[in-house]
Amino acid sequence: MIHIEEILGFGSTQTKDSENVTRKYYVRDAPTGKNDSEVGPDVAKAKFEAFAKQLSIPDGMELGEVALDEEKNANNLYFGTITFKKPDGAKIKKKIAADLEELYGEKLVE
């Protein structure tokens, strides 16, 4: 069984090209007593990634990096971070241009 608890607060970084919001979590991978293979960094990371996909994503952002610090753990307690990022505007333009070219057979001209 895994317990995930958000640490109070979050971090936000903004540069001219990107904006990120990072939430920090404690992740405890507690053994159920049935099978010792149910614990460990790989299991905790997989469960944490599944948890991240279920979160509501802030408007105008997308799910970015989901990380679990495996080196700084004690008794199956890990420090995890989930980052949300704004999509890159240039990447969005290229995707739209590619979609339009595929749909209409013409390249998008700015």
GROMACS .gro file of N, CA and C in nm:
model
  330
    1MET      N    1   0.085  -0.117   0.000
    1MET     CA    2   0.000   0.000   0.000
    1MET      C    3   0.089   0.124   0.000
    2ILE      N    4   0.049   0.224  -0.073
    2ILE     CA    5   0.130   0.345  -0.082
    2ILE      C    6   0.051   0.462  -0.025
    3HIS      N    7   0.119   0.548   0.048
    3HIS     CA    8   0.059   0.667   0.104
    3HIS      C    9   0.131   0.786   0.043
    4ILE      N   10   0.055   0.880  -0.013
    4ILE     CA   11   0.114   0.998  -0.075
    4ILE      C   12   0.054   1.120  -0.006
    5GLU      N   13   0.141   1.207   0.041
    5GLU     CA   14   0.097   1.324   0.114
    5GLU      C   15   0.167   1.447   0.058
    6GLU      N   16   0.089   1.548   0.020
    6GLU     CA   17   0.148   1.670  -0.035
    6GLU      C   18   0.210   1.752   0.076
    7ILE      N   19   0.328   1.803   0.050
    7ILE     CA   20   0.395   1.892   0.143
    7ILE      C   21   0.336   2.031   0.119
    8LEU      N   22   0.314   2.105   0.223
    8LEU     CA   23   0.252   2.237   0.209
    8LEU      C   24   0.329   2.325   0.112
    9GLY      N   25   0.256   2.390   0.026
    9GLY     CA   26   0.316   2.483  -0.068
    9GLY      C   27   0.360   2.417  -0.197
   10PHE      N   28   0.403   2.500  -0.289
   10PHE     CA   29   0.454   2.454  -0.418
   10PHE      C   30   0.552   2.555  -0.469
   11GLY      N   31   0.631   2.515  -0.566
   11GLY     CA   32   0.729   2.606  -0.626
   11GLY      C   33   0.686   2.644  -0.766
   12SER      N   34   0.719   2.762  -0.808
   12SER     CA   35   0.685   2.808  -0.942
   12SER      C   36   0.807   2.880  -1.000
   13THR      N   37   0.842   2.844  -1.123
   13THR     CA   38   0.952   2.912  -1.191
   13THR      C   39   0.902   2.962  -1.325
   14GLN      N   40   0.953   3.076  -1.364
   14GLN     CA   41   0.912   3.133  -1.491
   14GLN      C   42   1.033   3.196  -1.558
   15THR      N   43   1.054   3.160  -1.684
   15THR     CA   44   1.156   3.222  -1.766
   15THR      C   45   1.085   3.281  -1.887
   16LYS      N   46   1.158   3.343  -1.977
   16LYS     CA   47   1.092   3.401  -2.094
   16LYS      C   48   1.036   3.294  -2.186
   17ASP      N   49   1.089   3.171  -2.178
   17ASP     CA   50   1.044   3.064  -2.266
   17ASP      C   51   0.948   2.966  -2.200
   18SER      N   52   0.946   2.959  -2.067
   18SER     CA   53   0.863   2.856  -2.004
   18SER      C   54   0.816   2.898  -1.866
   19GLU      N   55   0.717   2.824  -1.819
   19GLU     CA   56   0.666   2.843  -1.684
   19GLU      C   57   0.637   2.705  -1.627
   20ASN      N   58   0.685   2.681  -1.506
   20ASN     CA   59   0.666   2.551  -1.441
   20ASN      C   60   0.610   2.571  -1.302
   21VAL      N   61   0.526   2.477  -1.261
   21VAL     CA   62   0.475   2.471  -1.124
   21VAL      C   63   0.510   2.333  -1.072
   22THR      N   64   0.577   2.326  -0.957
   22THR     CA   65   0.619   2.199  -0.900
   22THR      C   66   0.552   2.178  -0.765
   23ARG      N   67   0.490   2.063  -0.749
   23ARG     CA   68   0.433   2.024  -0.621
   23ARG      C   69   0.522   1.917  -0.560
   24LYS      N   70   0.538   1.924  -0.429
   24LYS     CA   71   0.626   1.830  -0.360
   24LYS      C   72   0.543   1.737  -0.272
   25TYR      N   73   0.588   1.612  -0.266
   25TYR     CA   74   0.514   1.510  -0.192
   25TYR      C   75   0.607   1.422  -0.111
   26TYR      N   76   0.552   1.368  -0.002
   26TYR     CA   77   0.614   1.256   0.067
   26TYR      C   78   0.544   1.131   0.016
   27VAL      N   79   0.621   1.031  -0.019
   27VAL     CA   80   0.566   0.906  -0.069
   27VAL      C   81   0.617   0.794   0.021
   28ARG      N   82   0.525   0.729   0.092
   28ARG     CA   83   0.564   0.616   0.177
   28ARG      C   84   0.509   0.489   0.117
   29ASP      N   85   0.600   0.399   0.089
   29ASP     CA   86   0.565   0.269   0.034
   29ASP      C   87   0.566   0.171   0.150
   30ALA      N   88   0.448   0.144   0.206
   30ALA     CA   89   0.439   0.059   0.324
   30ALA      C   90   0.408  -0.084   0.285
   31PRO      N   91   0.482  -0.178   0.340
   31PRO     CA   92   0.454  -0.319   0.308
   31PRO      C   93   0.318  -0.361   0.363
   32THR      N   94   0.251  -0.446   0.289
   32THR     CA   95   0.120  -0.495   0.333
   32THR      C   96   0.133  -0.619   0.419
   33GLY      N   97   0.253  -0.674   0.427
   33GLY     CA   98   0.275  -0.793   0.506
   33GLY      C   99   0.258  -0.921   0.426
   34LYS      N  100   0.204  -0.911   0.307
   34LYS     CA  101   0.180  -1.029   0.225
   34LYS      C  102   0.303  -1.067   0.143
   35ASN      N  103   0.368  -0.966   0.084
   35ASN     CA  104   0.474  -0.995  -0.010
   35ASN      C  105   0.576  -0.881  -0.007
   36ASP      N  106   0.699  -0.913   0.025
   36ASP     CA  107   0.802  -0.809   0.033
   36ASP      C  108   0.834  -0.746  -0.102
   37SER      N  109   0.798  -0.812  -0.211
   37SER     CA  110   0.825  -0.755  -0.344
   37SER      C  111   0.732  -0.639  -0.376
   38GLU      N  112   0.634  -0.611  -0.288
   38GLU     CA  113   0.541  -0.501  -0.310
   38GLU      C  114   0.600  -0.367  -0.268
   39VAL      N  115   0.721  -0.367  -0.213
   39VAL     CA  116   0.784  -0.242  -0.171
   39VAL      C  117   0.914  -0.222  -0.247
   40GLY      N  118   0.961  -0.100  -0.247
   40GLY     CA  119   1.087  -0.068  -0.313
   40GLY      C  120   1.072   0.052  -0.402
   41PRO      N  121   1.182   0.108  -0.447
   41PRO     CA  122   1.177   0.231  -0.527
   41PRO      C  123   1.103   0.214  -0.659
   42ASP      N  124   1.116   0.100  -0.724
   42ASP     CA  125   1.048   0.082  -0.853
   42ASP      C  126   0.896   0.079  -0.836
   43VAL      N  127   0.851   0.010  -0.732
   43VAL     CA  128   0.707   0.003  -0.705
   43VAL      C  129   0.655   0.140  -0.665
   44ALA      N  130   0.727   0.209  -0.576
   44ALA     CA  131   0.686   0.342  -0.532
   44ALA      C  132   0.680   0.439  -0.649
   45LYS      N  133   0.778   0.433  -0.738
   45LYS     CA  134   0.781   0.525  -0.853
   45LYS      C  135   0.664   0.498  -0.946
   46ALA      N  136   0.635   0.371  -0.973
   46ALA     CA  137   0.523   0.336  -1.061
   46ALA      C  138   0.391   0.384  -1.002
   47LYS      N  139   0.373   0.365  -0.873
   47LYS     CA  140   0.248   0.407  -0.808
   47LYS      C  141   0.238   0.560  -0.803
   48PHE      N  142   0.352   0.627  -0.783
   48PHE     CA  143   0.354   0.773  -0.780
   48PHE      C  144   0.321   0.830  -0.918
   49GLU      N  145   0.373   0.769  -1.024
   49GLU     CA  146   0.342   0.813  -1.160
   49GLU      C  147   0.194   0.794  -1.191
   50ALA      N  148   0.136   0.683  -1.146
   50ALA     CA  149  -0.008   0.660  -1.165
   50ALA      C  150  -0.089   0.765  -1.089
   51PHE      N  151  -0.044   0.800  -0.969
   51PHE     CA  152  -0.109   0.904  -0.890
   51PHE      C  153  -0.105   1.038  -0.964
   52ALA      N  154   0.010   1.071  -1.022
   52ALA     CA  155   0.028   1.199  -1.092
   52ALA      C  156  -0.068   1.211  -1.210
   53LYS      N  157  -0.092   1.101  -1.280
   53LYS     CA  158  -0.182   1.104  -1.397
   53LYS      C  159  -0.327   1.127  -1.357
   54GLN      N  160  -0.360   1.102  -1.231
   54GLN     CA  161  -0.497   1.121  -1.184
   54GLN      C  162  -0.523   1.262  -1.131
   55LEU      N  163  -0.418   1.341  -1.113
   55LEU     CA  164  -0.434   1.476  -1.060
   55LEU      C  165  -0.501   1.567  -1.162
   56SER      N  166  -0.572   1.667  -1.113
   56SER     CA  167  -0.626   1.766  -1.204
   56SER      C  168  -0.511   1.860  -1.244
   57ILE      N  169  -0.502   1.886  -1.372
   57ILE     CA  170  -0.393   1.967  -1.426
   57ILE      C  171  -0.439   2.113  -1.432
   58PRO      N  172  -0.357   2.206  -1.382
   58PRO     CA  173  -0.395   2.347  -1.387
   58PRO      C  174  -0.425   2.394  -1.530
   59ASP      N  175  -0.519   2.487  -1.544
   59ASP     CA  176  -0.558   2.538  -1.676
   59ASP      C  177  -0.438   2.590  -1.753
   60GLY      N  178  -0.430   2.553  -1.880
   60GLY     CA  179  -0.325   2.601  -1.969
   60GLY      C  180  -0.191   2.532  -1.950
   61MET      N  181  -0.188   2.424  -1.869
   61MET     CA  182  -0.062   2.356  -1.844
   61MET      C  183  -0.077   2.208  -1.881
   62GLU      N  184   0.034   2.138  -1.880
   62GLU     CA  185   0.034   1.994  -1.906
   62GLU      C  186   0.125   1.928  -1.803
   63LEU      N  187   0.105   1.797  -1.785
   63LEU     CA  188   0.187   1.723  -1.690
   63LEU      C  189   0.329   1.714  -1.743
   64GLY      N  190   0.423   1.750  -1.660
   64GLY     CA  191   0.564   1.745  -1.698
   64GLY      C  192   0.632   1.627  -1.631
   65GLU      N  193   0.742   1.654  -1.565
   65GLU     CA  194   0.823   1.549  -1.504
   65GLU      C  195   0.763   1.501  -1.371
   66VAL      N  196   0.764   1.371  -1.353
   66VAL     CA  197   0.726   1.307  -1.226
   66VAL      C  198   0.851   1.237  -1.177
   67ALA      N  199   0.902   1.279  -1.061
   67ALA     CA  200   1.030   1.225  -1.013
   67ALA      C  201   1.018   1.180  -0.868
   68LEU      N  202   1.091   1.074  -0.839
   68LEU     CA  203   1.100   1.022  -0.703
   68LEU      C  204   1.248   1.013  -0.668
   69ASP      N  205   1.287   1.080  -0.561
   69ASP     CA  206   1.427   1.079  -0.520
   69ASP      C  207   1.456   0.949  -0.445
   70GLU      N  208   1.511   0.852  -0.517
   70GLU     CA  209   1.536   0.720  -0.459
   70GLU      C  210   1.656   0.718  -0.366
   71GLU      N  211   1.746   0.812  -0.382
   71GLU     CA  212   1.868   0.813  -0.300
   71GLU      C  213   1.843   0.864  -0.159
   72LYS      N  214   1.746   0.954  -0.145
   72LYS     CA  215   1.717   1.011  -0.013
   72LYS      C  216   1.592   0.946   0.044
   73ASN      N  217   1.603   0.819   0.079
   73ASN     CA  218   1.488   0.752   0.137
   73ASN      C  219   1.527   0.691   0.271
   74ALA      N  220   1.430   0.680   0.357
   74ALA     CA  221   1.451   0.617   0.487
   74ALA      C  222   1.326   0.537   0.520
   75ASN      N  223   1.343   0.408   0.540
   75ASN     CA  224   1.231   0.321   0.575
   75ASN      C  225   1.117   0.332   0.473
   76ASN      N  226   1.151   0.326   0.347
   76ASN     CA  227   1.054   0.333   0.238
   76ASN      C  228   0.978   0.466   0.232
   77LEU      N  229   1.036   0.574   0.281
   77LEU     CA  230   0.978   0.708   0.270
   77LEU      C  231   1.062   0.784   0.169
   78TYR      N  232   0.996   0.830   0.062
   78TYR     CA  233   1.065   0.899  -0.048
   78TYR      C  234   1.015   1.042  -0.061
   79PHE      N  235   1.093   1.122  -0.128
   79PHE     CA  236   1.057   1.259  -0.160
   79PHE      C  237   1.025   1.262  -0.309
   80GLY      N  238   0.904   1.304  -0.343
   80GLY     CA  239   0.864   1.306  -0.484
   80GLY      C  240   0.823   1.445  -0.528
   81THR      N  241   0.840   1.471  -0.658
   81THR     CA  242   0.796   1.599  -0.715
   81THR      C  243   0.717   1.573  -0.843
   82ILE      N  244   0.615   1.655  -0.863
   82ILE     CA  245   0.536   1.652  -0.985
   82ILE      C  246   0.540   1.792  -1.043
   83THR      N  247   0.582   1.803  -1.168
   83THR     CA  248   0.595   1.933  -1.233
   83THR      C  249   0.490   1.947  -1.342
   84PHE      N  250   0.423   2.060  -1.342
   84PHE     CA  251   0.331   2.097  -1.449
   84PHE      C  252   0.398   2.208  -1.527
   85LYS      N  253   0.384   2.206  -1.658
   85LYS     CA  254   0.450   2.308  -1.740
   85LYS      C  255   0.355   2.361  -1.846
   86LYS      N  256   0.380   2.483  -1.885
   86LYS     CA  257   0.305   2.541  -1.997
   86LYS      C  258   0.363   2.486  -2.125
   87PRO      N  259   0.278   2.446  -2.218
   87PRO     CA  260   0.330   2.396  -2.346
   87PRO      C  261   0.409   2.504  -2.418
   88ASP      N  262   0.514   2.463  -2.484
   88ASP     CA  263   0.599   2.553  -2.561
   88ASP      C  264   0.520   2.607  -2.680
   89GLY      N  265   0.511   2.738  -2.692
   89GLY     CA  266   0.435   2.801  -2.800
   89GLY      C  267   0.484   2.762  -2.938
   90ALA      N  268   0.614   2.752  -2.957
   90ALA     CA  269   0.670   2.713  -3.087
   90ALA      C  270   0.631   2.570  -3.121
   91LYS      N  271   0.630   2.484  -3.020
   91LYS     CA  272   0.593   2.345  -3.041
   91LYS      C  273   0.446   2.336  -3.084
   92ILE      N  274   0.362   2.417  -3.022
   92ILE     CA  275   0.220   2.418  -3.057
   92ILE      C  276   0.201   2.465  -3.201
   93LYS      N  277   0.274   2.570  -3.241
   93LYS     CA  278   0.263   2.620  -3.379
   93LYS      C  279   0.304   2.513  -3.480
   94LYS      N  280   0.413   2.441  -3.451
   94LYS     CA  281   0.459   2.336  -3.542
   94LYS      C  282   0.355   2.225  -3.552
   95LYS      N  283   0.293   2.190  -3.442
   95LYS     CA  284   0.191   2.085  -3.441
   95LYS      C  285   0.070   2.129  -3.523
   96ILE      N  286   0.026   2.251  -3.505
   96ILE     CA  287  -0.088   2.304  -3.581
   96ILE      C  288  -0.054   2.308  -3.729
   97ALA      N  289   0.067   2.354  -3.762
   97ALA     CA  290   0.109   2.361  -3.903
   97ALA      C  291   0.112   2.222  -3.965
   98ALA      N  292   0.162   2.124  -3.891
   98ALA     CA  293   0.168   1.987  -3.943
   98ALA      C  294   0.028   1.930  -3.962
   99ASP      N  295  -0.061   1.958  -3.867
   99ASP     CA  296  -0.200   1.911  -3.879
   99ASP      C  297  -0.270   1.974  -3.999
  100LEU      N  298  -0.249   2.104  -4.019
  100LEU     CA  299  -0.312   2.172  -4.133
  100LEU      C  300  -0.257   2.121  -4.265
  101GLU      N  301  -0.125   2.097  -4.269
  101GLU     CA  302  -0.065   2.046  -4.392
  101GLU      C  303  -0.121   1.907  -4.424
  102GLU      N  304  -0.136   1.826  -4.320
  102GLU     CA  305  -0.190   1.691  -4.342
  102GLU      C  306  -0.336   1.698  -4.386
  103LEU      N  307  -0.411   1.789  -4.328
  103LEU     CA  308  -0.553   1.800  -4.358
  103LEU      C  309  -0.580   1.864  -4.495
  104TYR      N  310  -0.508   1.973  -4.526
  104TYR     CA  311  -0.535   2.048  -4.650
  104TYR      C  312  -0.428   2.033  -4.755
  105GLY      N  313  -0.315   1.974  -4.722
  105GLY     CA  314  -0.209   1.955  -4.820
  105GLY      C  315  -0.129   2.081  -4.849
  106GLU      N  316  -0.143   2.183  -4.765
  106GLU     CA  317  -0.068   2.308  -4.785
  106GLU      C  318   0.005   2.343  -4.657
  107LYS      N  319   0.120   2.406  -4.675
  107LYS     CA  320   0.196   2.450  -4.557
  107LYS      C  321   0.138   2.582  -4.507
  108LEU      N  322   0.145   2.597  -4.375
  108LEU     CA  323   0.099   2.718  -4.311
  108LEU      C  324   0.203   2.828  -4.332
  109VAL      N  325   0.159   2.944  -4.378
  109VAL     CA  326   0.248   3.057  -4.399
  109VAL      C  327   0.215   3.163  -4.295
  110GLU      N  328   0.318   3.210  -4.225
  110GLU     CA  329   0.296   3.313  -4.121
  110GLU      C  330   0.280   3.449  -4.185
   0.00000   0.00000   0.00000
